[in-house]
mmCIF file of C-alpha atoms and ligand atoms in Angstrom:
data_model
loop_
_atom_site.group_PDB
_atom_site.id
_atom_site.type_symbol
_atom_site.label_atom_id
_atom_site.label_comp_id
_atom_site.label_asym_id
_atom_site.label_seq_id
_atom_site.Cartn_x
_atom_site.Cartn_y
_atom_site.Cartn_z
ATOM 1 C CA MET A 1 113.394 73.306 91.969
ATOM 2 C CA LEU A 2 111.125 71.733 94.641
ATOM 3 C CA LYS A 3 108.882 69.093 93.218
ATOM 4 C CA PRO A 4 105.459 69.122 94.759
ATOM 5 C CA GLU A 5 102.782 66.428 94.725
ATOM 6 C CA LEU A 6 99.885 67.941 92.604
ATOM 7 C CA ARG A 7 96.374 66.643 92.693
ATOM 8 C CA LEU A 8 92.773 67.642 92.488
ATOM 9 C CA LEU A 9 91.488 68.226 96.105
ATOM 10 C CA GLU A 10 88.668 65.910 97.214
ATOM 11 C CA GLU A 11 87.855 66.175 100.892
ATOM 12 C CA ASN A 12 86.125 68.893 102.821
ATOM 13 C CA ARG A 13 89.176 68.989 105.095
ATOM 14 C CA GLU A 14 91.393 69.945 102.184
ATOM 15 C CA PHE A 15 88.973 72.702 101.035
ATOM 16 C CA LYS A 16 89.039 74.067 104.564
ATOM 17 C CA GLN A 17 92.811 74.167 104.364
ATOM 18 C CA CYS A 18 92.473 76.396 101.275
ATOM 19 C CA GLU A 19 90.359 78.679 103.298
ATOM 20 C CA ARG A 20 93.150 78.844 105.788
ATOM 21 C CA ILE A 21 95.763 79.554 103.116
ATOM 22 C CA GLN A 22 93.548 82.394 101.784
ATOM 23 C CA ARG A 23 93.514 83.966 105.203
ATOM 24 C CA VAL A 24 97.256 83.647 105.524
ATOM 25 C CA VAL A 25 98.031 85.143 102.091
ATOM 26 C CA TRP A 26 95.295 87.832 101.731
ATOM 27 C CA GLY A 27 94.168 88.242 105.293
ATOM 28 C CA SER A 28 90.603 87.251 104.387
ATOM 29 C CA GLN A 29 88.811 84.458 102.626
ATOM 30 C CA SER A 30 86.928 84.975 99.293
ATOM 31 C CA ILE A 31 86.000 81.492 98.266
ATOM 32 C CA SER A 32 84.489 79.067 100.800
ATOM 33 C CA ALA A 33 85.036 75.412 101.109
ATOM 34 C CA GLU A 34 81.508 74.717 99.888
ATOM 35 C CA VAL A 35 81.951 76.727 96.640
ATOM 36 C CA MET A 36 85.278 74.940 96.140
ATOM 37 C CA ALA A 37 83.641 71.517 96.510
ATOM 38 C CA LEU A 38 80.900 72.468 94.006
ATOM 39 C CA THR A 39 83.411 73.854 91.508
ATOM 40 C CA GLN A 40 85.471 70.774 91.641
ATOM 41 C CA LYS A 41 82.356 68.617 91.006
ATOM 42 C CA TYR A 42 80.838 70.639 88.146
ATOM 43 C CA GLY A 43 83.664 71.466 85.710
ATOM 44 C CA GLY A 44 86.131 73.793 87.359
ATOM 45 C CA VAL A 45 89.547 72.909 89.013
ATOM 46 C CA VAL A 46 90.665 73.053 92.608
ATOM 47 C CA LEU A 47 94.243 71.769 92.435
ATOM 48 C CA GLY A 48 96.527 71.454 95.472
ATOM 49 C CA ALA A 49 100.238 71.457 95.829
ATOM 50 C CA PHE A 50 101.535 69.143 98.633
ATOM 51 C CA VAL A 51 105.024 69.155 100.062
ATOM 52 C CA LYS A 52 105.774 66.164 102.454
ATOM 53 C CA GLY A 53 102.076 65.550 102.601
ATOM 54 C CA ARG A 54 101.231 69.081 103.624
ATOM 55 C CA LEU A 55 99.010 71.367 101.466
ATOM 56 C CA VAL A 56 101.113 74.432 100.851
ATOM 57 C CA GLY A 57 99.264 76.013 97.941
ATOM 58 C CA PHE A 58 96.411 75.743 95.487
ATOM 59 C CA ILE A 59 94.677 77.032 92.288
ATOM 60 C CA TYR A 60 90.920 77.776 92.266
ATOM 61 C CA ALA A 61 89.385 77.992 88.723
ATOM 62 C CA PHE A 62 85.824 77.965 87.580
ATOM 63 C CA LEU A 63 84.199 77.369 84.166
ATOM 64 C CA ALA A 64 83.258 80.629 82.494
ATOM 65 C CA ARG A 65 82.309 82.038 79.121
ATOM 66 C CA ARG A 66 84.431 84.789 77.561
ATOM 67 C CA ASN A 67 83.914 86.109 73.980
ATOM 68 C CA GLY A 68 81.572 83.194 73.328
ATOM 69 C CA LYS A 69 84.111 80.507 74.360
ATOM 70 C CA ILE A 70 84.136 78.228 77.372
ATOM 71 C CA ILE A 71 87.217 78.938 79.401
ATOM 72 C CA HIS A 72 88.572 78.427 82.857
ATOM 73 C CA TRP A 73 88.728 81.568 84.996
ATOM 74 C CA SER A 74 91.469 81.080 87.491
ATOM 75 C CA HIS A 75 90.350 83.336 90.395
ATOM 76 C CA LEU A 76 92.877 82.317 93.074
ATOM 77 C CA MET A 77 96.335 80.964 93.197
ATOM 78 C CA ALA A 78 98.371 81.037 96.298
ATOM 79 C CA LEU A 79 101.386 79.512 97.975
ATOM 80 C CA THR A 80 102.135 79.991 101.645
ATOM 81 C CA PRO A 81 105.066 82.492 101.920
ATOM 82 C CA LYS A 82 107.731 79.826 102.851
ATOM 83 C CA PHE A 83 107.053 77.980 99.645
ATOM 84 C CA ARG A 84 107.361 80.775 97.088
ATOM 85 C CA ASP A 85 110.095 81.304 94.529
ATOM 86 C CA GLN A 86 110.786 77.604 94.260
ATOM 87 C CA GLY A 87 108.910 76.968 91.060
ATOM 88 C CA LEU A 88 105.733 75.598 92.720
ATOM 89 C CA GLY A 89 103.649 78.301 91.135
ATOM 90 C CA LEU A 90 104.962 77.189 87.721
ATOM 91 C CA HIS A 91 104.156 73.483 88.535
ATOM 92 C CA LEU A 92 100.658 74.396 89.553
ATOM 93 C CA LYS A 93 99.976 76.374 86.391
ATOM 94 C CA LEU A 94 101.335 73.544 84.290
ATOM 95 C CA ALA A 95 99.217 70.891 85.964
ATOM 96 C CA HIS A 96 96.201 73.179 85.564
ATOM 97 C CA ARG A 97 97.044 73.491 81.843
ATOM 98 C CA ASP A 98 97.082 69.697 81.478
ATOM 99 C CA LEU A 99 93.672 69.287 83.176
ATOM 100 C CA ALA A 100 92.140 72.112 81.131
ATOM 101 C CA LEU A 101 93.426 70.543 77.908
ATOM 102 C CA GLN A 102 91.880 67.201 78.913
ATOM 103 C CA GLN A 103 88.578 69.049 79.415
ATOM 104 C CA GLY A 104 88.849 70.615 75.850
ATOM 105 C CA ILE A 105 89.534 74.101 77.145
ATOM 106 C CA SER A 106 91.795 76.362 75.191
ATOM 107 C CA SER A 107 92.075 79.430 77.408
ATOM 108 C CA ILE A 108 92.727 79.944 81.009
ATOM 109 C CA CYS A 109 92.108 83.567 82.117
ATOM 110 C CA TRP A 110 92.954 85.504 85.337
ATOM 111 C CA THR A 111 93.780 88.925 86.623
ATOM 112 C CA TYR A 112 96.872 90.108 88.457
ATOM 113 C CA ASP A 113 98.281 93.341 89.742
ATOM 114 C CA PRO A 114 100.654 94.750 87.164
ATOM 115 C CA LEU A 115 102.926 96.077 90.002
ATOM 116 C CA GLN A 116 103.582 92.600 91.360
ATOM 117 C CA SER A 117 106.866 91.727 89.667
ATOM 118 C CA ARG A 118 106.997 88.099 90.741
ATOM 119 C CA ASN A 119 103.555 87.473 89.232
ATOM 120 C CA ALA A 120 104.630 89.295 86.101
ATOM 121 C CA SER A 121 107.696 87.019 85.796
ATOM 122 C CA LEU A 122 105.594 83.929 86.157
ATOM 123 C CA ASN A 123 102.626 85.071 83.994
ATOM 124 C CA LEU A 124 104.420 86.677 81.033
ATOM 125 C CA ALA A 125 108.031 85.479 81.040
ATOM 126 C CA LYS A 126 107.625 81.844 82.038
ATOM 127 C CA LEU A 127 104.040 80.990 80.973
ATOM 128 C CA GLY A 128 103.613 83.241 77.917
ATOM 129 C CA ALA A 129 100.190 84.416 78.898
ATOM 130 C CA ARG A 130 98.965 87.599 77.200
ATOM 131 C CA VAL A 131 97.741 90.834 78.695
ATOM 132 C CA GLU A 132 94.353 91.652 77.143
ATOM 133 C CA GLU A 133 92.989 94.527 79.227
ATOM 134 C CA TYR A 134 93.953 96.957 81.975
ATOM 135 C CA VAL A 135 91.051 97.348 84.468
ATOM 136 C CA VAL A 136 91.079 100.304 86.737
ATOM 137 C CA ASP A 137 90.149 99.340 90.408
ATOM 138 C CA CYS A 138 88.861 95.987 89.166
ATOM 139 C CA TYR A 139 87.522 94.729 92.494
ATOM 140 C CA GLY A 140 87.015 98.034 94.229
ATOM 141 C CA ARG A 141 88.520 98.314 97.691
ATOM 142 C CA PHE A 142 88.756 94.971 99.215
ATOM 143 C CA PRO A 143 90.265 93.670 102.467
ATOM 144 C CA SER A 144 93.527 92.164 101.165
ATOM 145 C CA ILE A 145 96.690 92.617 103.029
ATOM 146 C CA ILE A 146 98.610 92.375 99.641
ATOM 147 C CA GLU A 147 96.644 95.261 98.270
ATOM 148 C CA GLY A 148 97.578 97.458 101.191
ATOM 149 C CA GLY A 149 94.716 99.913 100.568
ATOM 150 C CA LEU A 150 95.603 100.671 97.017
ATOM 151 C CA PRO A 151 92.948 100.768 94.194
ATOM 152 C CA SER A 152 92.808 97.144 92.847
ATOM 153 C CA ASP A 153 93.978 97.747 89.242
ATOM 154 C CA ARG A 154 94.493 94.590 87.246
ATOM 155 C CA PHE A 155 95.747 93.236 84.010
ATOM 156 C CA VAL A 156 93.356 90.604 82.542
ATOM 157 C CA MET A 157 95.440 87.681 81.281
ATOM 158 C CA ASN A 158 94.626 85.193 78.615
ATOM 159 C CA TRP A 159 96.704 82.049 78.608
ATOM 160 C CA ARG A 160 95.978 80.446 75.277
ATOM 161 C CA ILE A 161 97.148 77.070 76.240
ATOM 162 C CA ARG A 162 97.059 75.231 72.963
ATOM 163 C CA THR A 163 99.120 77.792 70.923
ATOM 164 C CA ARG A 164 102.589 77.269 69.477
ATOM 165 C CA GLU A 165 103.549 80.635 71.066
ATOM 166 C CA VAL A 166 102.812 79.144 74.576
ATOM 167 C CA GLU A 167 104.414 75.858 73.867
ATOM 168 C CA LYS A 168 107.613 77.619 72.743
ATOM 169 C CA ARG A 169 107.567 79.765 75.875
ATOM 170 C CA LEU A 170 107.121 76.721 78.142
ATOM 171 C CA SER A 171 110.061 75.011 76.453
ATOM 172 C CA GLY A 172 112.159 77.983 77.658
ATOM 173 C CA LYS A 173 112.225 79.977 74.431
ATOM 174 C CA LYS A 174 111.887 83.761 74.732
ATOM 175 C CA ALA A 175 109.697 85.925 72.518
ATOM 176 C CA GLY A 176 112.575 87.875 70.989
ATOM 177 C CA ALA A 177 115.760 89.659 71.883
ATOM 178 C CA VAL A 178 115.352 92.877 73.905
ATOM 179 C CA TYR A 179 118.927 94.095 73.265
ATOM 180 C CA PRO A 180 119.733 96.778 72.727
ATOM 181 C CA LEU A 181 117.244 97.906 75.326
ATOM 182 C CA PRO A 182 114.355 100.006 73.899
ATOM 183 C CA PRO A 183 113.691 103.465 75.202
ATOM 184 C CA ARG A 184 112.114 103.811 78.632
ATOM 185 C CA ILE A 185 108.796 105.446 79.178
ATOM 186 C CA ASN A 186 109.662 106.080 82.840
ATOM 187 C CA MET A 187 113.026 107.124 84.132
ATOM 188 C CA THR A 188 113.559 105.934 87.808
ATOM 189 C CA VAL A 189 115.842 106.494 90.699
ATOM 190 C CA ILE A 190 116.484 104.766 94.007
ATOM 191 C CA ASN A 191 115.356 107.150 96.764
ATOM 192 C CA ALA A 192 116.943 107.684 100.169
ATOM 193 C CA GLN A 193 114.893 104.887 101.626
ATOM 194 C CA GLY A 194 116.149 102.483 99.025
ATOM 195 C CA PHE A 195 112.795 102.329 97.009
ATOM 196 C CA LEU A 196 112.465 102.803 93.347
ATOM 197 C CA GLU A 197 110.566 105.998 92.306
ATOM 198 C CA ASN A 198 109.767 107.669 88.954
ATOM 199 C CA ARG A 199 111.769 110.749 88.248
ATOM 200 C CA LYS A 200 110.388 111.385 84.725
ATOM 201 C CA ILE A 201 107.647 109.869 82.677
ATOM 202 C CA ASP A 202 107.487 110.597 78.918
ATOM 203 C CA LEU A 203 104.143 109.620 77.306
ATOM 204 C CA ASP A 204 105.348 110.876 73.905
ATOM 205 C CA HIS A 205 107.454 107.975 72.919
ATOM 206 C CA ARG A 206 106.196 106.082 69.817
ATOM 207 C CA GLU A 207 109.186 103.767 69.067
ATOM 208 C CA PRO A 208 108.199 100.141 68.026
ATOM 209 C CA ARG A 209 109.257 98.814 71.424
ATOM 210 C CA LEU A 210 109.281 100.575 74.770
ATOM 211 C CA LEU A 211 110.056 99.692 78.384
ATOM 212 C CA VAL A 212 108.105 100.364 81.521
ATOM 213 C CA GLU A 213 110.076 99.696 84.782
ATOM 214 C CA ILE A 214 108.364 98.557 87.853
ATOM 215 C CA PRO A 215 109.712 98.087 91.462
ATOM 216 C CA PRO A 216 110.855 94.712 92.572
ATOM 217 C CA ASP A 217 109.319 94.940 96.000
ATOM 218 C CA ALA A 218 105.681 96.040 95.819
ATOM 219 C CA ASP A 219 104.713 94.367 99.154
ATOM 220 C CA LEU A 220 107.484 95.908 101.127
ATOM 221 C CA MET A 221 106.781 99.305 99.600
ATOM 222 C CA ARG A 222 103.158 99.108 100.548
ATOM 223 C CA ARG A 223 104.086 98.279 104.163
ATOM 224 C CA LYS A 224 106.849 100.948 104.475
ATOM 225 C CA THR A 225 105.862 103.761 102.202
ATOM 226 C CA LEU A 226 102.208 103.624 101.146
ATOM 227 C CA ALA A 227 102.237 107.168 99.554
ATOM 228 C CA LEU A 228 104.925 106.125 97.117
ATOM 229 C CA ALA A 229 103.137 102.768 96.361
ATOM 230 C CA LYS A 230 99.976 104.853 95.555
ATOM 231 C CA ARG A 231 102.026 107.086 93.277
ATOM 232 C CA TRP A 232 103.331 103.985 91.433
ATOM 233 C CA ARG A 233 99.691 102.780 91.063
ATOM 234 C CA LEU A 234 98.557 106.116 89.476
ATOM 235 C CA GLU A 235 101.610 106.616 87.352
ATOM 236 C CA THR A 236 101.729 103.132 85.890
ATOM 237 C CA ARG A 237 97.893 103.295 85.374
ATOM 238 C CA LYS A 238 98.342 106.314 83.187
ATOM 239 C CA ILE A 239 101.194 104.705 81.231
ATOM 240 C CA PHE A 240 99.357 101.451 80.525
ATOM 241 C CA LEU A 241 95.988 102.996 79.719
ATOM 242 C CA ARG A 242 97.636 105.403 77.307
ATOM 243 C CA TYR A 243 99.821 102.866 75.470
ATOM 244 C CA LEU A 244 97.298 100.014 75.373
ATOM 245 C CA ALA A 245 94.794 102.356 73.805
ATOM 246 C CA GLU A 246 97.340 103.246 71.176
ATOM 247 C CA SER A 247 98.012 99.909 69.513
ATOM 248 C CA TYR A 248 100.763 98.851 71.946
ATOM 249 C CA GLN A 249 100.634 95.379 73.519
ATOM 250 C CA VAL A 250 102.504 94.105 76.560
ATOM 251 C CA GLU A 251 104.850 91.662 74.849
ATOM 252 C CA ASP A 252 107.073 90.411 77.691
ATOM 253 C CA PHE A 253 108.448 91.030 81.117
ATOM 254 C CA VAL A 254 112.260 90.973 81.523
ATOM 255 C CA ALA A 255 114.787 91.133 84.291
ATOM 256 C CA VAL A 256 117.968 92.988 83.513
ATOM 257 C CA ASN A 257 121.125 93.136 85.546
ATOM 258 C CA GLU A 258 122.322 96.756 85.626
ATOM 259 C CA SER A 259 125.053 98.164 87.828
ATOM 260 C CA GLY A 260 124.803 95.236 90.248
ATOM 261 C CA ARG A 261 121.109 95.247 90.720
ATOM 262 C CA LYS A 262 118.081 93.494 89.016
ATOM 263 C CA ARG A 263 115.681 95.756 87.189
ATOM 264 C CA TYR A 264 112.304 94.592 85.985
ATOM 265 C CA TYR A 265 110.698 95.893 82.793
ATOM 266 C CA TYR A 266 107.568 95.292 80.859
ATOM 267 C CA VAL A 267 108.254 95.403 77.068
ATOM 268 C CA LEU A 268 105.564 97.088 75.068
ATOM 269 C CA ARG A 269 105.358 96.498 71.411
ATOM 270 C CA ARG A 270 103.579 98.575 68.830
ATOM 271 C CA HIS A 271 101.198 96.772 66.390
ATOM 272 C CA ALA A 272 100.693 98.675 63.105
ATOM 273 C CA SER A 273 97.149 97.494 62.581
ATOM 274 C CA ARG A 274 95.861 96.217 65.894
ATOM 275 C CA ARG A 275 94.186 98.278 68.529
ATOM 276 C CA SER A 276 93.673 96.383 71.719
ATOM 277 C CA THR A 277 89.984 95.555 71.711
ATOM 278 C CA PRO A 278 88.246 94.835 74.966
ATOM 279 C CA PRO A 279 86.188 91.685 75.025
ATOM 280 C CA GLU A 280 82.354 91.948 74.533
ATOM 281 C CA ARG A 281 81.778 92.454 78.222
ATOM 282 C CA GLY A 282 85.026 92.924 80.157
ATOM 283 C CA ILE A 283 85.498 92.460 83.883
ATOM 284 C CA GLY A 284 85.515 96.109 84.481
ATOM 285 C CA GLN A 285 82.302 96.885 82.597
ATOM 286 C CA LYS A 286 78.846 97.007 84.122
ATOM 287 C CA LEU A 287 76.843 93.772 83.968
HETATM 288 C C1 LIG B 1 102.194 84.363 92.716
HETATM 289 C C2 LIG B 1 102.578 83.013 93.334
HETATM 290 C C3 LIG B 1 101.476 82.067 93.296
HETATM 291 C C4 LIG B 1 103.843 82.504 92.429
HETATM 292 O O1 LIG B 1 104.171 81.269 92.969
HETATM 293 P P1 LIG B 1 105.793 80.980 93.073
HETATM 294 O O2 LIG B 1 105.907 79.533 93.420
HETATM 295 O O3 LIG B 1 106.357 81.923 93.993
HETATM 296 O O4 LIG B 1 106.338 81.237 91.584
HETATM 297 P P2 LIG B 1 107.476 80.560 90.835
HETATM 298 O O5 LIG B 1 108.605 80.256 91.815
HETATM 299 O O6 LIG B 1 107.020 79.414 89.949
HETATM 300 O O7 LIG B 1 107.906 81.749 89.806
HETATM 301 C C5 LIG B 1 108.208 83.014 90.279
HETATM 302 C C6 LIG B 1 109.275 83.652 89.526
HETATM 303 O O8 LIG B 1 109.346 84.964 89.850
HETATM 304 C C7 LIG B 1 110.767 85.286 90.148
HETATM 305 N N1 LIG B 1 110.764 86.371 91.134
HETATM 306 C C8 LIG B 1 110.943 86.195 92.457
HETATM 307 N N2 LIG B 1 110.943 87.378 93.135
HETATM 308 C C9 LIG B 1 110.758 88.299 92.093
HETATM 309 C C10 LIG B 1 110.648 89.734 92.106
HETATM 310 N N3 LIG B 1 110.747 90.443 93.195
HETATM 311 N N4 LIG B 1 110.425 90.257 90.931
HETATM 312 C C11 LIG B 1 110.450 89.567 89.740
HETATM 313 N N5 LIG B 1 110.408 88.237 89.711
HETATM 314 C C12 LIG B 1 110.624 87.584 90.886
HETATM 315 C C13 LIG B 1 111.228 83.944 90.620
HETATM 316 O O9 LIG B 1 112.690 83.950 90.615
HETATM 317 C C14 LIG B 1 110.683 82.990 89.741
HETATM 318 O O10 LIG B 1 111.295 82.996 88.421
HETATM 319 P P3 LIG B 1 112.438 81.953 88.079
HETATM 320 O O11 LIG B 1 111.936 80.538 88.385
HETATM 321 O O12 LIG B 1 112.768 82.173 86.658
HETATM 322 O O13 LIG B 1 113.598 82.243 88.928
HETATM 323 C C15 LIG B 1 103.043 83.143 94.766
HETATM 324 O O14 LIG B 1 104.155 83.921 94.839
HETATM 325 C C16 LIG B 1 101.980 83.672 95.748
HETATM 326 O O15 LIG B 1 101.260 82.955 96.369
HETATM 327 N N6 LIG B 1 101.839 85.027 95.879
HETATM 328 C C17 LIG B 1 100.810 85.668 96.696
HETATM 329 C C18 LIG B 1 99.310 85.466 96.116
HETATM 330 C C19 LIG B 1 99.258 85.937 94.724
HETATM 331 O O16 LIG B 1 99.790 86.960 94.285
HETATM 332 N N7 LIG B 1 98.450 85.147 93.937
HETATM 333 C C20 LIG B 1 98.302 85.328 92.475
HETATM 334 C C21 LIG B 1 97.187 86.243 92.178
HETATM 335 S S1 LIG B 1 95.613 85.630 92.551
#
């Protein structure tokens, strides 16, 4: 695992580099150097990851209030493509957690696209953050090359950084065994182009645990076969909205080796008494 130097950014030059990374990663810039400098000064966190002295990624988080509590809302995290999948994202998140704990913060929240399997691995499997909402077209249509023109549906994550549950997860402990594998809500096949597609979706399952498979290559699919990527968006939207409204929670995200390939599943778990309740004013609701 590559070990980066992690530190709070200080100079205008560094915030400008974060603007450049945003343009490389999303094709546009959403947070300016000025706003980053102000956030850093007045209670948020702009944390950089350096490799051999070069800034290769960052986290941008601001102070926010959610359900009456002061939290950090982590709006951006990005690594330049060459530096992904080497653990830097995890290092950045852990350093952010340390800083937030020092500030007396107990929750770090953010959103991510449920069809991005890499982000799901990091957010759920490695960090132990919780899915609290599914927001349809969260940011509207926006000019991101990652989005590829799809509606910007998002999970809202809450990383409750002081909890035993999170500490256990960070020490490498899994939430619980998923073997034998629970029933699948969506049955999939690999199509002639080599992309995963849904063959059958059964919304009538009510077993205590269920699986939802997602493709491993959302970015490539959006570039090569946008119609299929859109279908995935609408089909998984239907699944998550239905099950989250019916007392299921997203418990985990697992990779399973089956017939020589890695398949990725969300694990949904039914809670007898709990309906997932949206926060008092969720991100998708009108101000
Ligand atoms: C999301 C992002 C910040 C993660 O950083 P990262 O350094 O790549 O993440 P890590 O290496 O710490 O963890 C990624 C995990 O996903 C796994 N992974 C890689 N490809 C995967 C795939 N196709 N499907 C599922 N998991 C995958 C990696 O193996 C790794 O897990 P492991 O360490 O157990 O092997 C980075 O990939 C990125 O900049 N993406 C584009 C911007 C973005 O999506 N930002 C976040 C939303 S604002």
